[in-house]
Amino acid sequence: MLEIGLLIRQKLKERKRTIVWLAENLSCSRTNVYKIFDKRSIDTDYLLRISDILDYDFFKLYSEELKKRREGYNEKT
């Protein structure tokens, strides 16, 4: 399963942006950003906002995960 919070944190680091910057763009506190980093799943509307802010399609990661699962299922049958 994807650890979406960790992936968001990695992308933020790759973009060389700060937690304060993300919090300001999400209109939330730094504490809430840290809570996002701890999440294994996230509301899709919120993920869409984060994807837009970080200019990265996090939904693509879920599509890739689904494809892998389906391939694994097909190999078992």
GROMACS .gro file of N, CA, C and O in nm:
model
  308
    1MET      N    1   0.085  -0.119   0.000
    1MET     CA    2   0.000   0.000   0.000
    1MET      C    3   0.089   0.124   0.000
    1MET      O    4   0.194   0.127   0.062
    2LEU      N    5   0.042   0.225  -0.067
    2LEU     CA    6   0.117   0.350  -0.074
    2LEU      C    7   0.113   0.424   0.060
    2LEU      O    8   0.011   0.424   0.127
    3GLU      N    9   0.221   0.483   0.094
    3GLU     CA   10   0.230   0.571   0.211
    3GLU      C   11   0.224   0.713   0.157
    3GLU      O   12   0.327   0.779   0.139
    4ILE      N   13   0.103   0.762   0.131
    4ILE     CA   14   0.086   0.888   0.060
    4ILE      C   15   0.149   1.005   0.135
    4ILE      O   16   0.207   1.095   0.073
    5GLY      N   17   0.141   1.006   0.265
    5GLY     CA   18   0.201   1.114   0.343
    5GLY      C   19   0.351   1.124   0.321
    5GLY      O   20   0.405   1.235   0.302
    6LEU      N   21   0.417   1.011   0.322
    6LEU     CA   22   0.562   1.009   0.299
    6LEU      C   23   0.595   1.054   0.157
    6LEU      O   24   0.694   1.125   0.135
    7LEU      N   25   0.511   1.013   0.061
    7LEU     CA   26   0.534   1.053  -0.077
    7LEU      C   27   0.517   1.203  -0.097
    7LEU      O   28   0.592   1.266  -0.171
    8ILE      N   29   0.420   1.260  -0.028
    8ILE     CA   30   0.400   1.405  -0.033
    8ILE      C   31   0.522   1.476   0.026
    8ILE      O   32   0.573   1.573  -0.031
    9ARG      N   33   0.569   1.425   0.138
    9ARG     CA   34   0.686   1.484   0.202
    9ARG      C   35   0.808   1.478   0.110
    9ARG      O   36   0.883   1.575   0.097
   10GLN      N   37   0.828   1.365   0.043
   10GLN     CA   38   0.941   1.349  -0.050
   10GLN      C   39   0.931   1.448  -0.165
   10GLN      O   40   1.031   1.509  -0.205
   11LYS      N   41   0.811   1.462  -0.220
   11LYS     CA   42   0.793   1.553  -0.333
   11LYS      C   43   0.816   1.698  -0.290
   11LYS      O   44   0.875   1.777  -0.363
   12LEU      N   45   0.772   1.732  -0.170
   12LEU     CA   46   0.795   1.866  -0.116
   12LEU      C   47   0.945   1.893  -0.107
   12LEU      O   48   0.994   2.000  -0.147
   13LYS      N   49   1.019   1.794  -0.059
   13LYS     CA   50   1.164   1.807  -0.047
   13LYS      C   51   1.230   1.819  -0.185
   13LYS      O   52   1.319   1.901  -0.205
   14GLU      N   53   1.184   1.736  -0.280
   14GLU     CA   54   1.238   1.743  -0.416
   14GLU      C   55   1.216   1.880  -0.478
   14GLU      O   56   1.301   1.930  -0.553
   15ARG      N   57   1.102   1.940  -0.447
   15ARG     CA   58   1.068   2.072  -0.500
   15ARG      C   59   1.140   2.185  -0.425
   15ARG      O   60   1.125   2.301  -0.458
   16LYS      N   61   1.215   2.145  -0.322
   16LYS     CA   62   1.290   2.240  -0.239
   16LYS      C   63   1.198   2.347  -0.179
   16LYS      O   64   1.229   2.465  -0.178
   17ARG      N   65   1.084   2.299  -0.131
   17ARG     CA   66   0.986   2.385  -0.064
   17ARG      C   67   0.980   2.348   0.083
   17ARG      O   68   1.013   2.237   0.123
   18THR      N   69   0.936   2.442   0.162
   18THR     CA   70   0.931   2.421   0.307
   18THR      C   71   0.791   2.380   0.352
   18THR      O   72   0.693   2.398   0.279
   19ILE      N   73   0.786   2.331   0.473
   19ILE     CA   74   0.659   2.297   0.535
   19ILE      C   75   0.575   2.422   0.552
   19ILE      O   76   0.454   2.420   0.530
   20VAL      N   77   0.638   2.531   0.586
   20VAL     CA   78   0.567   2.659   0.600
   20VAL      C   79   0.504   2.698   0.467
   20VAL      O   80   0.388   2.740   0.461
   21TRP      N   81   0.578   2.683   0.359
   21TRP     CA   82   0.527   2.715   0.226
   21TRP      C   83   0.404   2.632   0.193
   21TRP      O   84   0.303   2.684   0.146
   22LEU      N   85   0.411   2.501   0.218
   22LEU     CA   86   0.297   2.414   0.190
   22LEU      C   87   0.178   2.451   0.279
   22LEU      O   88   0.065   2.458   0.230
   23ALA      N   89   0.203   2.476   0.405
   23ALA     CA   90   0.096   2.515   0.497
   23ALA      C   91   0.026   2.643   0.449
   23ALA      O   92  -0.097   2.651   0.449
   24GLU      N   93   0.104   2.739   0.405
   24GLU     CA   94   0.046   2.864   0.355
   24GLU      C   95  -0.039   2.839   0.231
   24GLU      O   96  -0.147   2.895   0.216
   25ASN      N   97   0.010   2.755   0.141
   25ASN     CA   98  -0.063   2.727   0.018
   25ASN      C   99  -0.188   2.643   0.042
   25ASN      O  100  -0.283   2.650  -0.036
   26LEU      N  101  -0.187   2.563   0.146
   26LEU     CA  102  -0.304   2.483   0.182
   26LEU      C  103  -0.397   2.557   0.277
   26LEU      O  104  -0.504   2.507   0.311
   27SER      N  105  -0.353   2.674   0.323
   27SER     CA  106  -0.428   2.753   0.421
   27SER      C  107  -0.453   2.672   0.548
   27SER      O  108  -0.565   2.660   0.597
   28CYS      N  109  -0.346   2.613   0.596
   28CYS     CA  110  -0.355   2.536   0.720
   28CYS      C  111  -0.228   2.562   0.803
   28CYS      O  112  -0.139   2.633   0.760
   29SER      N  113  -0.222   2.500   0.918
   29SER     CA  114  -0.107   2.518   1.006
   29SER      C  115   0.004   2.419   0.970
   29SER      O  116  -0.020   2.318   0.902
   30ARG      N  117   0.122   2.448   1.019
   30ARG     CA  118   0.234   2.355   1.001
   30ARG      C  119   0.203   2.221   1.067
   30ARG      O  120   0.239   2.115   1.015
   31THR      N  121   0.134   2.227   1.180
   31THR     CA  122   0.096   2.105   1.250
   31THR      C  123   0.012   2.015   1.160
   31THR      O  124   0.032   1.893   1.157
   32ASN      N  125  -0.080   2.074   1.086
   32ASN     CA  126  -0.162   1.994   0.996
   32ASN      C  127  -0.080   1.934   0.882
   32ASN      O  128  -0.108   1.823   0.838
   33VAL      N  129   0.020   2.005   0.836
   33VAL     CA  130   0.108   1.950   0.732
   33VAL      C  131   0.181   1.829   0.787
   33VAL      O  132   0.190   1.726   0.720
   34TYR      N  133   0.232   1.838   0.909
   34TYR     CA  134   0.299   1.723   0.969
   34TYR      C  135   0.202   1.606   0.983
   34TYR      O  136   0.241   1.490   0.966
   35LYS      N  137   0.077   1.633   1.013
   35LYS     CA  138  -0.023   1.527   1.022
   35LYS      C  139  -0.046   1.461   0.886
   35LYS      O  140  -0.067   1.340   0.878
   36ILE      N  141  -0.043   1.541   0.780
   36ILE     CA  142  -0.056   1.487   0.644
   36ILE      C  143   0.056   1.387   0.618
   36ILE      O  144   0.033   1.280   0.562
   37PHE      N  145   0.177   1.421   0.659
   37PHE     CA  146   0.292   1.335   0.636
   37PHE      C  147   0.277   1.199   0.704
   37PHE      O  148   0.335   1.100   0.660
   38ASP      N  149   0.199   1.193   0.810
   38ASP     CA  150   0.178   1.068   0.884
   38ASP      C  151   0.064   0.983   0.828
   38ASP      O  152   0.044   0.871   0.872
   39LYS      N  153  -0.009   1.036   0.732
   39LYS     CA  154  -0.127   0.966   0.681
   39LYS      C  155  -0.091   0.858   0.578
   39LYS      O  156  -0.003   0.876   0.497
   40ARG      N  157  -0.166   0.749   0.586
   40ARG     CA  158  -0.154   0.643   0.485
   40ARG      C  159  -0.255   0.664   0.374
   40ARG      O  160  -0.240   0.611   0.265
   41SER      N  161  -0.360   0.740   0.403
   41SER     CA  162  -0.459   0.773   0.301
   41SER      C  163  -0.503   0.918   0.324
   41SER      O  164  -0.480   0.974   0.431
   42ILE      N  165  -0.565   0.975   0.220
   42ILE     CA  166  -0.600   1.116   0.227
   42ILE      C  167  -0.724   1.140   0.142
   42ILE      O  168  -0.746   1.070   0.041
   43ASP      N  169  -0.804   1.235   0.181
   43ASP     CA  170  -0.923   1.274   0.107
   43ASP      C  171  -0.884   1.315  -0.035
   43ASP      O  172  -0.782   1.383  -0.055
   44THR      N  173  -0.961   1.274  -0.133
   44THR     CA  174  -0.924   1.301  -0.272
   44THR      C  175  -0.925   1.449  -0.307
   44THR      O  176  -0.839   1.494  -0.384
   45ASP      N  177  -1.018   1.526  -0.252
   45ASP     CA  178  -1.017   1.670  -0.278
   45ASP      C  179  -0.890   1.735  -0.225
   45ASP      O  180  -0.831   1.822  -0.289
   46TYR      N  181  -0.849   1.691  -0.108
   46TYR     CA  182  -0.727   1.744  -0.047
   46TYR      C  183  -0.604   1.703  -0.129
   46TYR      O  184  -0.514   1.782  -0.153
   47LEU      N  185  -0.604   1.578  -0.174
   47LEU     CA  186  -0.493   1.529  -0.255
   47LEU      C  187  -0.486   1.605  -0.388
   47LEU      O  188  -0.377   1.634  -0.437
   48LEU      N  189  -0.601   1.638  -0.442
   48LEU     CA  190  -0.604   1.717  -0.566
   48LEU      C  191  -0.541   1.854  -0.544
   48LEU      O  192  -0.462   1.901  -0.626
   49ARG      N  193  -0.574   1.917  -0.433
   49ARG     CA  194  -0.513   2.047  -0.400
   49ARG      C  195  -0.362   2.036  -0.385
   49ARG      O  196  -0.287   2.118  -0.437
   50ILE      N  197  -0.318   1.934  -0.314
   50ILE     CA  198  -0.174   1.914  -0.294
   50ILE      C  199  -0.106   1.885  -0.427
   50ILE      O  200   0.003   1.936  -0.454
   51SER      N  201  -0.170   1.805  -0.510
   51SER     CA  202  -0.114   1.775  -0.643
   51SER      C  203  -0.097   1.903  -0.724
   51SER      O  204   0.006   1.922  -0.791
   52ASP      N  205  -0.195   1.989  -0.717
   52ASP     CA  206  -0.189   2.116  -0.789
   52ASP      C  207  -0.078   2.205  -0.733
   52ASP      O  208   0.002   2.260  -0.808
   53ILE      N  209  -0.071   2.216  -0.603
   53ILE     CA  210   0.029   2.302  -0.538
   53ILE      C  211   0.170   2.254  -0.568
   53ILE      O  212   0.259   2.334  -0.598
   54LEU      N  213   0.192   2.123  -0.560
   54LEU     CA  214   0.326   2.068  -0.583
   54LEU      C  215   0.352   2.033  -0.729
   54LEU      O  216   0.461   1.986  -0.763
   55ASP      N  217   0.254   2.057  -0.813
   55ASP     CA  218   0.266   2.030  -0.956
   55ASP      C  219   0.312   1.886  -0.981
   55ASP      O  220   0.410   1.859  -1.050
   56TYR      N  221   0.238   1.793  -0.918
   56TYR     CA  222   0.270   1.652  -0.931
   56TYR      C  223   0.140   1.572  -0.920
   56TYR      O  224   0.058   1.597  -0.831
   57ASP      N  225   0.121   1.475  -1.007
   57ASP     CA  226   0.000   1.394  -1.009
   57ASP      C  227   0.015   1.275  -0.914
   57ASP      O  228   0.064   1.169  -0.954
   58PHE      N  229  -0.028   1.294  -0.789
   58PHE     CA  230  -0.021   1.185  -0.692
   58PHE      C  231  -0.120   1.074  -0.727
   58PHE      O  232  -0.100   0.959  -0.689
   59PHE      N  233  -0.225   1.106  -0.801
   59PHE     CA  234  -0.321   1.005  -0.841
   59PHE      C  235  -0.258   0.902  -0.934
   59PHE      O  236  -0.299   0.787  -0.937
   60LYS      N  237  -0.159   0.945  -1.008
   60LYS     CA  238  -0.087   0.854  -1.098
   60LYS      C  239  -0.025   0.739  -1.017
   60LYS      O  240  -0.022   0.624  -1.064
   61LEU      N  241   0.020   0.769  -0.899
   61LEU     CA  242   0.080   0.665  -0.814
   61LEU      C  243  -0.023   0.558  -0.779
   61LEU      O  244   0.009   0.439  -0.776
   62TYR      N  245  -0.146   0.601  -0.753
   62TYR     CA  246  -0.251   0.505  -0.723
   62TYR      C  247  -0.287   0.423  -0.846
   62TYR      O  248  -0.313   0.303  -0.835
   63SER      N  249  -0.287   0.486  -0.963
   63SER     CA  250  -0.315   0.414  -1.087
   63SER      C  251  -0.209   0.307  -1.112
   63SER      O  252  -0.240   0.194  -1.152
   64GLU      N  253  -0.084   0.342  -1.087
   64GLU     CA  254   0.025   0.246  -1.104
   64GLU      C  255   0.013   0.131  -1.005
   64GLU      O  256   0.038   0.015  -1.039
   65GLU      N  257  -0.025   0.163  -0.882
   65GLU     CA  258  -0.044   0.060  -0.780
   65GLU      C  259  -0.157  -0.035  -0.820
   65GLU      O  260  -0.146  -0.157  -0.805
   66LEU      N  261  -0.266   0.020  -0.872
   66LEU     CA  262  -0.378  -0.061  -0.917
   66LEU      C  263  -0.336  -0.153  -1.030
   66LEU      O  264  -0.371  -0.272  -1.032
   67LYS      N  265  -0.259  -0.102  -1.122
   67LYS     CA  266  -0.211  -0.183  -1.235
   67LYS      C  267  -0.126  -0.300  -1.185
   67LYS      O  268  -0.142  -0.413  -1.230
   68LYS      N  269  -0.037  -0.272  -1.091
   68LYS     CA  270   0.048  -0.379  -1.034
   68LYS      C  271  -0.036  -0.486  -0.967
   68LYS      O  272  -0.010  -0.605  -0.980
   69ARG      N  273  -0.137  -0.442  -0.892
   69ARG     CA  274  -0.224  -0.538  -0.824
   69ARG      C  275  -0.299  -0.626  -0.923
   69ARG      O  276  -0.312  -0.746  -0.903
   70ARG      N  277  -0.349  -0.562  -1.027
   70ARG     CA  278  -0.423  -0.639  -1.128
   70ARG      C  279  -0.332  -0.737  -1.199
   70ARG      O  280  -0.372  -0.849  -1.229
   71GLU      N  281  -0.212  -0.697  -1.229
   71GLU     CA  282  -0.115  -0.787  -1.293
   71GLU      C  283  -0.084  -0.905  -1.202
   71GLU      O  284  -0.077  -1.019  -1.246
   72GLY      N  285  -0.069  -0.877  -1.074
   72GLY     CA  286  -0.045  -0.983  -0.976
   72GLY      C  287  -0.162  -1.078  -0.965
   72GLY      O  288  -0.145  -1.199  -0.955
   73TYR      N  289  -0.283  -1.025  -0.971
   73TYR     CA  290  -0.403  -1.106  -0.965
   73TYR      C  291  -0.411  -1.196  -1.088
   73TYR      O  292  -0.446  -1.313  -1.079
   74ASN      N  293  -0.384  -1.139  -1.203
   74ASN     CA  294  -0.391  -1.216  -1.328
   74ASN      C  295  -0.287  -1.328  -1.331
   74ASN      O  296  -0.311  -1.432  -1.391
   75GLU      N  297  -0.173  -1.307  -1.269
   75GLU     CA  298  -0.071  -1.412  -1.265
   75GLU      C  299  -0.113  -1.529  -1.177
   75GLU      O  300  -0.074  -1.642  -1.200
   76LYS      N  301  -0.195  -1.501  -1.076
   76LYS     CA  302  -0.240  -1.606  -0.984
   76LYS      C  303  -0.350  -1.691  -1.043
   76LYS      O  304  -0.371  -1.804  -1.001
   77THR      N  305  -0.423  -1.635  -1.139
   77THR     CA  306  -0.537  -1.711  -1.196
   77THR      C  307  -0.501  -1.784  -1.321
   77THR      O  308  -0.401  -1.779  -1.378
   0.00000   0.00000   0.00000
